[in-house]
């Protein structure tokens, strides 16, 4: 568990492809509300720390400017109700766009890896977006992953969610996708928002074992998280062989975070990122804005850039302040063993999961949007296809302070077979002609063609992105 | 009457200016090992028909400190760093006598670790034993609380009163510990050499009967009184490109967007004027490859000039990076871009045959006609320049923004005009302007615009005020000035204080008459929320006297 020792001097010039890209976008003029944790001040001290550190002057670091994500980039992932513009403000589009800038630079080999240090966050935003959940409207990582799959032809991607909260939005988006490995470790959902992320959440019937949840007992320390990394996350990544590794990098596992109860340190975050070696990290949560964020963010940058972080510590950090206890370690050992077993049986489980003769699989869900106080009912219908992961239909009805709305969504994944593609497009055409009762919009997310349609029944108008 | 003198690497230029006319101008080779002589030679020439007592201002721009730093000269300095948590500076290998001392201050200016006094005492012994008598001290977050730096200085002085010590908070109050370290260190390295040069030149000027103000041009395009420069020697680096840029500015004085192109013998310097305002670099001038805190124009230098040697090597045409002498048409040994233009313009610049012969030596083995070679040379030189110009615009467009408003209101910039500076400018400008699709501007006085720029530039002063109402204090980025503030301070109070401080400092520096020409360039406020309620505010206010021309200057008659 000792950090590697480095010989590289601070000022040795780095070859361009050996640089770490950084988008720093603190959105100093944006807040959910003046006293909300997601407010202007959140990255202020992080700015002070990285500016004073002078880290952006180092040849190992290359700073990039974010851009606005296109509406189409967002529609590739989300069914935004009623439309993309309504859910994605400029702030959201810049945060997602920051991730896209880093992705472009990594995939065109301009840099070896990159960190989108942006806000607002996104990992609680699900496929259907009626409003803000857990401070998130749109899912920055998913938007980036679908963008690089579309633009650079990538297929196998791993998203490791290291935020203390379960990445339920990302899990939802990749639930039925066997080519995106989603691993989330987080404080146990019985003790923390959003109350999900249990071990039995393992993915849809045709994508079993590529969703892996690791609920951690409150108080877990650096040592515990390294144990999970070394014995579960890294071996799985080794076997899965993703073309891109994304760290959905929340910083609220920190011992000082006001919203959670874990005992992770800034140096722990640096070691985590060194072990994980993500191609791209995207900032998620983290609300200990003075005590943790300045040091954690610096640690992630230093680790990704291969800079020596042995002198990085929080002012109140004392060695051995947090020790892993036997009881927690035993729990972790059990979880790791069980989830590794799950991953290894994924093909077998998926084969078992194809119910014989049933053409469709359905599940009912209830989703709560804490920030916007919206309650959503979903009926998911997945085509069980012998040749591909199937296309997905979602009937969604939401009720909140703004009223009630019902929509119908159809998603064709990139890997869909031609039969599923045809069937899904026919279904959308049929839905356009004959609206379901009280339905305001129908959506078609056609990833193979990269076109995104939305039909407004009231105005009888179609919009295409 | 005003005098401006720009001591460049190759030439020293000077002008005598009065009432919108240039009465005299002068260009003479720089004696690189005796800059004072170069200054005085030009000064005496300018004063030939003028009495010293008629001179109201002398402005100097010199490469002294730039040269000193480039050649590794100056005094031997020991560095004491108080970094606290962060980068591991034990790997910072660019200074020889560097000591790292325990102690830490955080971003709010709170002391998070006490100083390790015995480490400082030990460092002091070693420094003195090594025969070093200058020390630079830099602590992380010292602009937010300088007590560690001050205490370190006290400890050293109490045992070794002869030490000359520079502290980081006095040199720069901007957040960037590495740049502050570099700037503090090099301030200590150059301070004495600069001081002896400046005081000697001042004495020589006074001996010529001039009792007017003597100002020094800074990298940011503004001037500072000579006595102030003794404290900030590093501010004088890169004043050459600043002089050219301010010269271009002074010759145009409008709101257009221009590319300033200073074509010298060996190099070309580029700068931007965006809607009438010269563009500063966001990163600070480079000293020995390291970023400093010295505010400078966003300039770019190309190893390509009017006298660059043209060659045919391995089937390819090369231009520069060296200069073997003047252009062939002015008696030089080899063909140059100037000869190429001279050939295509049928001897407009100088005698045609030498250009022709020099080009022919290259054209024949290359299998080209002389005209083809000349055209290729020009095309290639212009292409190189254009690439750099586009690069500059792109860099500007990609300057980081940290607010949504800034990002979405950004629009691409295009040049309205190219402004040619320097002797070779006239020949090249129309060609570059044609490629950029903009106008070309070359003034009669373009060849000595740098000296004019020095003569008519006004003083600049830039203040950053950071206030923390919870800690009830504020600090400035200059001279380590701090003060206390009320817990109910508003942004307007912070701005008022910044304005008062600007006035006070301007007065002290003898530039008080410019104190009213200020502008605010930053106004930021943050609520500090703890436990769902506001417990204080943080303000960042920037106020400056921006680069500009002196009162009453309206341009120069051609
Ligand atoms: Zn979180
Ligand atoms: Zn299929």
PDB file of C-alpha atoms in Angstrom, chain B residues 1-221:
ATOM      1  CA  UNK B   1      10.106  67.251 -24.380  1.00  0.00           C
ATOM      2  CA  UNK B   2      10.229  63.525 -23.733  1.00  0.00           C
ATOM      3  CA  UNK B   3      12.920  60.979 -24.353  1.00  0.00           C
ATOM      4  CA  UNK B   4      12.347  57.257 -24.860  1.00  0.00           C
ATOM      5  CA  UNK B   5      15.223  54.799 -25.165  1.00  0.00           C
ATOM      6  CA  UNK B   6      14.855  51.079 -25.837  1.00  0.00           C
ATOM      7  CA  UNK B   7      18.009  49.028 -25.426  1.00  0.00           C
ATOM      8  CA  UNK B   8      17.441  45.924 -27.518  1.00  0.00           C
ATOM      9  CA  UNK B   9      19.644  42.910 -28.146  1.00  0.00           C
ATOM     10  CA  UNK B  10      20.998  44.227 -31.453  1.00  0.00           C
ATOM     11  CA  UNK B  11      20.120  47.927 -31.539  1.00  0.00           C
ATOM     12  CA  UNK B  12      19.474  50.716 -29.117  1.00  0.00           C
ATOM     13  CA  UNK B  13      16.722  53.027 -30.337  1.00  0.00           C
ATOM     14  CA  UNK B  14      15.861  56.471 -29.070  1.00  0.00           C
ATOM     15  CA  UNK B  15      13.424  59.285 -29.785  1.00  0.00           C
ATOM     16  CA  UNK B  16      13.076  62.856 -28.714  1.00  0.00           C
ATOM     17  CA  UNK B  17       9.391  63.685 -28.736  1.00  0.00           C
ATOM     18  CA  UNK B  18       7.561  66.957 -28.305  1.00  0.00           C
ATOM     19  CA  UNK B  19       4.037  68.088 -29.022  1.00  0.00           C
ATOM     20  CA  UNK B  20       3.022  65.289 -31.431  1.00  0.00           C
ATOM     21  CA  UNK B  21       6.260  65.445 -33.345  1.00  0.00           C
ATOM     22  CA  UNK B  22       9.370  63.340 -33.285  1.00  0.00           C
ATOM     23  CA  UNK B  23      12.174  65.869 -33.211  1.00  0.00           C
ATOM     24  CA  UNK B  24      14.979  63.385 -33.381  1.00  0.00           C
ATOM     25  CA  UNK B  25      15.376  59.648 -33.610  1.00  0.00           C
ATOM     26  CA  UNK B  26      18.381  57.466 -33.339  1.00  0.00           C
ATOM     27  CA  UNK B  27      19.366  53.843 -33.890  1.00  0.00           C
ATOM     28  CA  UNK B  28      22.763  52.556 -32.881  1.00  0.00           C
ATOM     29  CA  UNK B  29      24.239  49.089 -32.259  1.00  0.00           C
ATOM     30  CA  UNK B  30      23.990  47.898 -28.666  1.00  0.00           C
ATOM     31  CA  UNK B  31      27.240  47.227 -26.820  1.00  0.00           C
ATOM     32  CA  UNK B  32      26.117  44.106 -25.061  1.00  0.00           C
ATOM     33  CA  UNK B  33      28.820  44.296 -22.360  1.00  0.00           C
ATOM     34  CA  UNK B  34      28.199  47.962 -21.648  1.00  0.00           C
ATOM     35  CA  UNK B  35      24.530  48.821 -21.732  1.00  0.00           C
ATOM     36  CA  UNK B  36      25.077  52.065 -19.896  1.00  0.00           C
ATOM     37  CA  UNK B  37      27.340  53.279 -22.691  1.00  0.00           C
ATOM     38  CA  UNK B  38      24.667  52.292 -25.219  1.00  0.00           C
ATOM     39  CA  UNK B  39      22.065  54.318 -23.368  1.00  0.00           C
ATOM     40  CA  UNK B  40      24.287  57.342 -23.038  1.00  0.00           C
ATOM     41  CA  UNK B  41      25.459  57.276 -26.659  1.00  0.00           C
ATOM     42  CA  UNK B  42      21.870  57.482 -27.833  1.00  0.00           C
ATOM     43  CA  UNK B  43      20.941  60.000 -25.147  1.00  0.00           C
ATOM     44  CA  UNK B  44      23.788  62.343 -26.135  1.00  0.00           C
ATOM     45  CA  UNK B  45      22.816  62.123 -29.778  1.00  0.00           C
ATOM     46  CA  UNK B  46      19.199  63.003 -28.930  1.00  0.00           C
ATOM     47  CA  UNK B  47      20.312  65.926 -26.756  1.00  0.00           C
ATOM     48  CA  UNK B  48      22.509  67.474 -29.452  1.00  0.00           C
ATOM     49  CA  UNK B  49      20.340  70.527 -30.053  1.00  0.00           C
ATOM     50  CA  UNK B  50      18.406  70.419 -26.815  1.00  0.00           C
ATOM     51  CA  UNK B  51      19.122  71.522 -23.312  1.00  0.00           C
ATOM     52  CA  UNK B  52      18.759  68.958 -20.564  1.00  0.00           C
ATOM     53  CA  UNK B  53      16.521  71.272 -18.601  1.00  0.00           C
ATOM     54  CA  UNK B  54      13.921  71.178 -21.409  1.00  0.00           C
ATOM     55  CA  UNK B  55      13.416  67.445 -20.933  1.00  0.00           C
ATOM     56  CA  UNK B  56      10.295  66.598 -18.916  1.00  0.00           C
ATOM     57  CA  UNK B  57      10.614  62.818 -18.854  1.00  0.00           C
ATOM     58  CA  UNK B  58      13.085  60.067 -19.700  1.00  0.00           C
ATOM     59  CA  UNK B  59      11.851  56.493 -20.102  1.00  0.00           C
ATOM     60  CA  UNK B  60      14.218  53.553 -20.359  1.00  0.00           C
ATOM     61  CA  UNK B  61      13.532  50.074 -21.555  1.00  0.00           C
ATOM     62  CA  UNK B  62      16.502  47.762 -21.197  1.00  0.00           C
ATOM     63  CA  UNK B  63      17.462  44.125 -21.569  1.00  0.00           C
ATOM     64  CA  UNK B  64      19.816  44.266 -18.592  1.00  0.00           C
ATOM     65  CA  UNK B  65      17.849  41.949 -16.330  1.00  0.00           C
ATOM     66  CA  UNK B  66      16.744  39.751 -19.230  1.00  0.00           C
ATOM     67  CA  UNK B  67      20.396  39.258 -20.213  1.00  0.00           C
ATOM     68  CA  UNK B  68      21.490  38.728 -16.641  1.00  0.00           C
ATOM     69  CA  UNK B  69      18.948  35.956 -16.207  1.00  0.00           C
ATOM     70  CA  UNK B  70      19.663  34.422 -19.610  1.00  0.00           C
ATOM     71  CA  UNK B  71      23.379  34.199 -18.886  1.00  0.00           C
ATOM     72  CA  UNK B  72      22.983  32.986 -15.310  1.00  0.00           C
ATOM     73  CA  UNK B  73      24.589  36.140 -13.923  1.00  0.00           C
ATOM     74  CA  UNK B  74      23.690  38.105 -10.805  1.00  0.00           C
ATOM     75  CA  UNK B  75      24.220  37.277  -7.174  1.00  0.00           C
ATOM     76  CA  UNK B  76      24.309  33.923  -5.494  1.00  0.00           C
ATOM     77  CA  UNK B  77      21.100  33.384  -3.555  1.00  0.00           C
ATOM     78  CA  UNK B  78      19.886  30.806  -1.054  1.00  0.00           C
ATOM     79  CA  UNK B  79      16.221  29.893  -1.059  1.00  0.00           C
ATOM     80  CA  UNK B  80      14.117  28.996   1.939  1.00  0.00           C
ATOM     81  CA  UNK B  81      10.759  27.436   1.153  1.00  0.00           C
ATOM     82  CA  UNK B  82       7.838  26.906   3.534  1.00  0.00           C
ATOM     83  CA  UNK B  83       5.585  24.788   1.345  1.00  0.00           C
ATOM     84  CA  UNK B  84       3.358  22.862   3.751  1.00  0.00           C
ATOM     85  CA  UNK B  85       1.249  20.103   2.184  1.00  0.00           C
ATOM     86  CA  UNK B  86       1.168  19.659  -1.581  1.00  0.00           C
ATOM     87  CA  UNK B  87       3.757  18.977  -4.267  1.00  0.00           C
ATOM     88  CA  UNK B  88       6.929  17.370  -3.062  1.00  0.00           C
ATOM     89  CA  UNK B  89       9.415  20.180  -3.568  1.00  0.00           C
ATOM     90  CA  UNK B  90      12.387  18.037  -2.683  1.00  0.00           C
ATOM     91  CA  UNK B  91      12.272  17.304  -6.381  1.00  0.00           C
ATOM     92  CA  UNK B  92      12.454  20.964  -7.284  1.00  0.00           C
ATOM     93  CA  UNK B  93      15.904  20.744  -8.729  1.00  0.00           C
ATOM     94  CA  UNK B  94      16.276  24.104 -10.361  1.00  0.00           C
ATOM     95  CA  UNK B  95      17.858  26.007  -7.470  1.00  0.00           C
ATOM     96  CA  UNK B  96      21.052  24.984  -5.788  1.00  0.00           C
ATOM     97  CA  UNK B  97      20.813  26.320  -2.258  1.00  0.00           C
ATOM     98  CA  UNK B  98      17.239  25.463  -1.405  1.00  0.00           C
ATOM     99  CA  UNK B  99      16.051  24.612   2.094  1.00  0.00           C
ATOM    100  CA  UNK B 100      12.620  23.264   2.864  1.00  0.00           C
ATOM    101  CA  UNK B 101      11.295  24.256   6.245  1.00  0.00           C
ATOM    102  CA  UNK B 102       8.309  22.836   8.111  1.00  0.00           C
ATOM    103  CA  UNK B 103       5.351  25.113   8.683  1.00  0.00           C
ATOM    104  CA  UNK B 104       2.086  25.633   6.857  1.00  0.00           C
ATOM    105  CA  UNK B 105      -0.584  28.213   6.110  1.00  0.00           C
ATOM    106  CA  UNK B 106      -3.880  27.427   4.375  1.00  0.00           C
ATOM    107  CA  UNK B 107      -5.957  29.208   1.736  1.00  0.00           C
ATOM    108  CA  UNK B 108      -7.864  31.197   4.324  1.00  0.00           C
ATOM    109  CA  UNK B 109      -4.615  32.387   5.887  1.00  0.00           C
ATOM    110  CA  UNK B 110      -4.867  30.099   8.921  1.00  0.00           C
ATOM    111  CA  UNK B 111      -1.628  28.764  10.333  1.00  0.00           C
ATOM    112  CA  UNK B 112      -2.007  24.989  10.199  1.00  0.00           C
ATOM    113  CA  UNK B 113       1.546  24.054  11.226  1.00  0.00           C
ATOM    114  CA  UNK B 114       4.010  26.105  13.267  1.00  0.00           C
ATOM    115  CA  UNK B 115       7.384  27.043  11.819  1.00  0.00           C
ATOM    116  CA  UNK B 116      10.273  24.738  12.601  1.00  0.00           C
ATOM    117  CA  UNK B 117      12.699  27.318  13.985  1.00  0.00           C
ATOM    118  CA  UNK B 118      15.655  25.031  14.414  1.00  0.00           C
ATOM    119  CA  UNK B 119      15.524  24.088  10.729  1.00  0.00           C
ATOM    120  CA  UNK B 120      15.726  27.776   9.874  1.00  0.00           C
ATOM    121  CA  UNK B 121      18.628  28.314  12.244  1.00  0.00           C
ATOM    122  CA  UNK B 122      20.495  25.387  10.744  1.00  0.00           C
ATOM    123  CA  UNK B 123      19.830  26.646   7.214  1.00  0.00           C
ATOM    124  CA  UNK B 124      21.115  30.068   8.272  1.00  0.00           C
ATOM    125  CA  UNK B 125      24.402  28.586   9.504  1.00  0.00           C
ATOM    126  CA  UNK B 126      24.915  26.657   6.289  1.00  0.00           C
ATOM    127  CA  UNK B 127      24.069  29.626   4.088  1.00  0.00           C
ATOM    128  CA  UNK B 128      26.515  31.856   5.892  1.00  0.00           C
ATOM    129  CA  UNK B 129      29.176  29.135   5.907  1.00  0.00           C
ATOM    130  CA  UNK B 130      28.788  28.834   2.139  1.00  0.00           C
ATOM    131  CA  UNK B 131      29.539  32.536   1.827  1.00  0.00           C
ATOM    132  CA  UNK B 132      26.085  33.452   0.544  1.00  0.00           C
ATOM    133  CA  UNK B 133      24.626  36.703   1.825  1.00  0.00           C
ATOM    134  CA  UNK B 134      21.326  36.876  -0.055  1.00  0.00           C
ATOM    135  CA  UNK B 135      18.272  34.867   0.873  1.00  0.00           C
ATOM    136  CA  UNK B 136      14.878  34.524  -0.779  1.00  0.00           C
ATOM    137  CA  UNK B 137      12.022  33.254   1.401  1.00  0.00           C
ATOM    138  CA  UNK B 138       8.792  31.928  -0.079  1.00  0.00           C
ATOM    139  CA  UNK B 139       5.899  30.373   1.797  1.00  0.00           C
ATOM    140  CA  UNK B 140       2.768  28.818   0.380  1.00  0.00           C
ATOM    141  CA  UNK B 141      -0.273  31.077   0.860  1.00  0.00           C
ATOM    142  CA  UNK B 142       1.941  33.871   2.199  1.00  0.00           C
ATOM    143  CA  UNK B 143      -0.294  36.453   0.459  1.00  0.00           C
ATOM    144  CA  UNK B 144      -3.107  35.276   2.734  1.00  0.00           C
ATOM    145  CA  UNK B 145      -0.894  35.373   5.815  1.00  0.00           C
ATOM    146  CA  UNK B 146       2.751  36.422   5.683  1.00  0.00           C
ATOM    147  CA  UNK B 147       3.637  35.672   9.297  1.00  0.00           C
ATOM    148  CA  UNK B 148       5.704  32.543   8.520  1.00  0.00           C
ATOM    149  CA  UNK B 149       7.782  34.426   5.956  1.00  0.00           C
ATOM    150  CA  UNK B 150       8.282  37.381   8.292  1.00  0.00           C
ATOM    151  CA  UNK B 151       9.201  35.183  11.214  1.00  0.00           C
ATOM    152  CA  UNK B 152      11.717  33.263   9.107  1.00  0.00           C
ATOM    153  CA  UNK B 153      13.315  36.541   8.106  1.00  0.00           C
ATOM    154  CA  UNK B 154      13.478  37.660  11.744  1.00  0.00           C
ATOM    155  CA  UNK B 155      15.116  34.436  12.867  1.00  0.00           C
ATOM    156  CA  UNK B 156      17.769  34.709  10.164  1.00  0.00           C
ATOM    157  CA  UNK B 157      18.456  38.395  10.799  1.00  0.00           C
ATOM    158  CA  UNK B 158      18.711  38.003  14.557  1.00  0.00           C
ATOM    159  CA  UNK B 159      21.706  35.695  14.080  1.00  0.00           C
ATOM    160  CA  UNK B 160      23.092  37.024  10.806  1.00  0.00           C
ATOM    161  CA  UNK B 161      22.228  40.723  10.568  1.00  0.00           C
ATOM    162  CA  UNK B 162      24.313  41.152   7.411  1.00  0.00           C
ATOM    163  CA  UNK B 163      22.011  38.958   5.276  1.00  0.00           C
ATOM    164  CA  UNK B 164      19.983  40.629   2.525  1.00  0.00           C
ATOM    165  CA  UNK B 165      16.575  38.994   2.544  1.00  0.00           C
ATOM    166  CA  UNK B 166      13.665  39.153   0.118  1.00  0.00           C
ATOM    167  CA  UNK B 167      10.313  37.707   1.143  1.00  0.00           C
ATOM    168  CA  UNK B 168       7.684  36.380  -1.243  1.00  0.00           C
ATOM    169  CA  UNK B 169       4.768  38.430   0.036  1.00  0.00           C
ATOM    170  CA  UNK B 170       6.633  41.663  -0.732  1.00  0.00           C
ATOM    171  CA  UNK B 171       7.366  40.597  -4.299  1.00  0.00           C
ATOM    172  CA  UNK B 172       4.037  39.154  -5.302  1.00  0.00           C
ATOM    173  CA  UNK B 173       0.667  38.673  -3.696  1.00  0.00           C
ATOM    174  CA  UNK B 174      -0.934  36.602  -6.410  1.00  0.00           C
ATOM    175  CA  UNK B 175      -1.797  33.000  -5.722  1.00  0.00           C
ATOM    176  CA  UNK B 176       0.861  30.811  -7.308  1.00  0.00           C
ATOM    177  CA  UNK B 177       3.547  29.570  -4.997  1.00  0.00           C
ATOM    178  CA  UNK B 178       5.851  28.302  -7.746  1.00  0.00           C
ATOM    179  CA  UNK B 179       5.722  31.588  -9.646  1.00  0.00           C
ATOM    180  CA  UNK B 180       6.182  33.535  -6.432  1.00  0.00           C
ATOM    181  CA  UNK B 181       9.192  31.407  -5.566  1.00  0.00           C
ATOM    182  CA  UNK B 182      10.729  31.981  -8.992  1.00  0.00           C
ATOM    183  CA  UNK B 183      10.051  35.713  -8.854  1.00  0.00           C
ATOM    184  CA  UNK B 184      11.330  36.120  -5.300  1.00  0.00           C
ATOM    185  CA  UNK B 185      14.476  34.158  -6.074  1.00  0.00           C
ATOM    186  CA  UNK B 186      15.291  36.094  -9.225  1.00  0.00           C
ATOM    187  CA  UNK B 187      14.494  39.396  -7.550  1.00  0.00           C
ATOM    188  CA  UNK B 188      17.199  38.552  -5.036  1.00  0.00           C
ATOM    189  CA  UNK B 189      19.552  37.461  -7.839  1.00  0.00           C
ATOM    190  CA  UNK B 190      19.195  40.662  -9.882  1.00  0.00           C
ATOM    191  CA  UNK B 191      18.485  43.313  -7.300  1.00  0.00           C
ATOM    192  CA  UNK B 192      22.017  44.602  -6.736  1.00  0.00           C
ATOM    193  CA  UNK B 193      23.109  44.497 -10.356  1.00  0.00           C
ATOM    194  CA  UNK B 194      19.980  46.341 -11.403  1.00  0.00           C
ATOM    195  CA  UNK B 195      20.364  48.879  -8.617  1.00  0.00           C
ATOM    196  CA  UNK B 196      23.923  49.757  -9.547  1.00  0.00           C
ATOM    197  CA  UNK B 197      23.008  50.074 -13.244  1.00  0.00           C
ATOM    198  CA  UNK B 198      19.950  52.184 -12.493  1.00  0.00           C
ATOM    199  CA  UNK B 199      21.708  54.517 -10.099  1.00  0.00           C
ATOM    200  CA  UNK B 200      24.688  54.974 -12.458  1.00  0.00           C
ATOM    201  CA  UNK B 201      22.408  55.756 -15.381  1.00  0.00           C
ATOM    202  CA  UNK B 202      20.438  58.141 -13.204  1.00  0.00           C
ATOM    203  CA  UNK B 203      23.631  59.936 -12.189  1.00  0.00           C
ATOM    204  CA  UNK B 204      24.731  60.188 -15.817  1.00  0.00           C
ATOM    205  CA  UNK B 205      21.357  61.578 -16.846  1.00  0.00           C
ATOM    206  CA  UNK B 206      21.435  64.103 -14.016  1.00  0.00           C
ATOM    207  CA  UNK B 207      24.975  65.065 -15.056  1.00  0.00           C
ATOM    208  CA  UNK B 208      23.530  66.082 -18.418  1.00  0.00           C
ATOM    209  CA  UNK B 209      21.363  68.646 -16.730  1.00  0.00           C
ATOM    210  CA  UNK B 210      18.160  66.620 -16.880  1.00  0.00           C
ATOM    211  CA  UNK B 211      16.296  66.838 -13.604  1.00  0.00           C
ATOM    212  CA  UNK B 212      13.081  65.316 -14.946  1.00  0.00           C
ATOM    213  CA  UNK B 213      11.436  62.111 -13.824  1.00  0.00           C
ATOM    214  CA  UNK B 214      13.207  58.949 -14.954  1.00  0.00           C
ATOM    215  CA  UNK B 215      10.885  56.037 -15.551  1.00  0.00           C
ATOM    216  CA  UNK B 216      11.529  52.408 -16.361  1.00  0.00           C
ATOM    217  CA  UNK B 217       9.369  50.439 -18.779  1.00  0.00           C
ATOM    218  CA  UNK B 218       7.909  47.200 -17.457  1.00  0.00           C
ATOM    219  CA  UNK B 219       6.921  43.982 -19.173  1.00  0.00           C
ATOM    220  CA  UNK B 220       3.252  44.930 -18.805  1.00  0.00           C
ATOM    221  CA  UNK B 221       3.627  47.993 -21.029  1.00  0.00           C
TER     222      UNK B 221
END
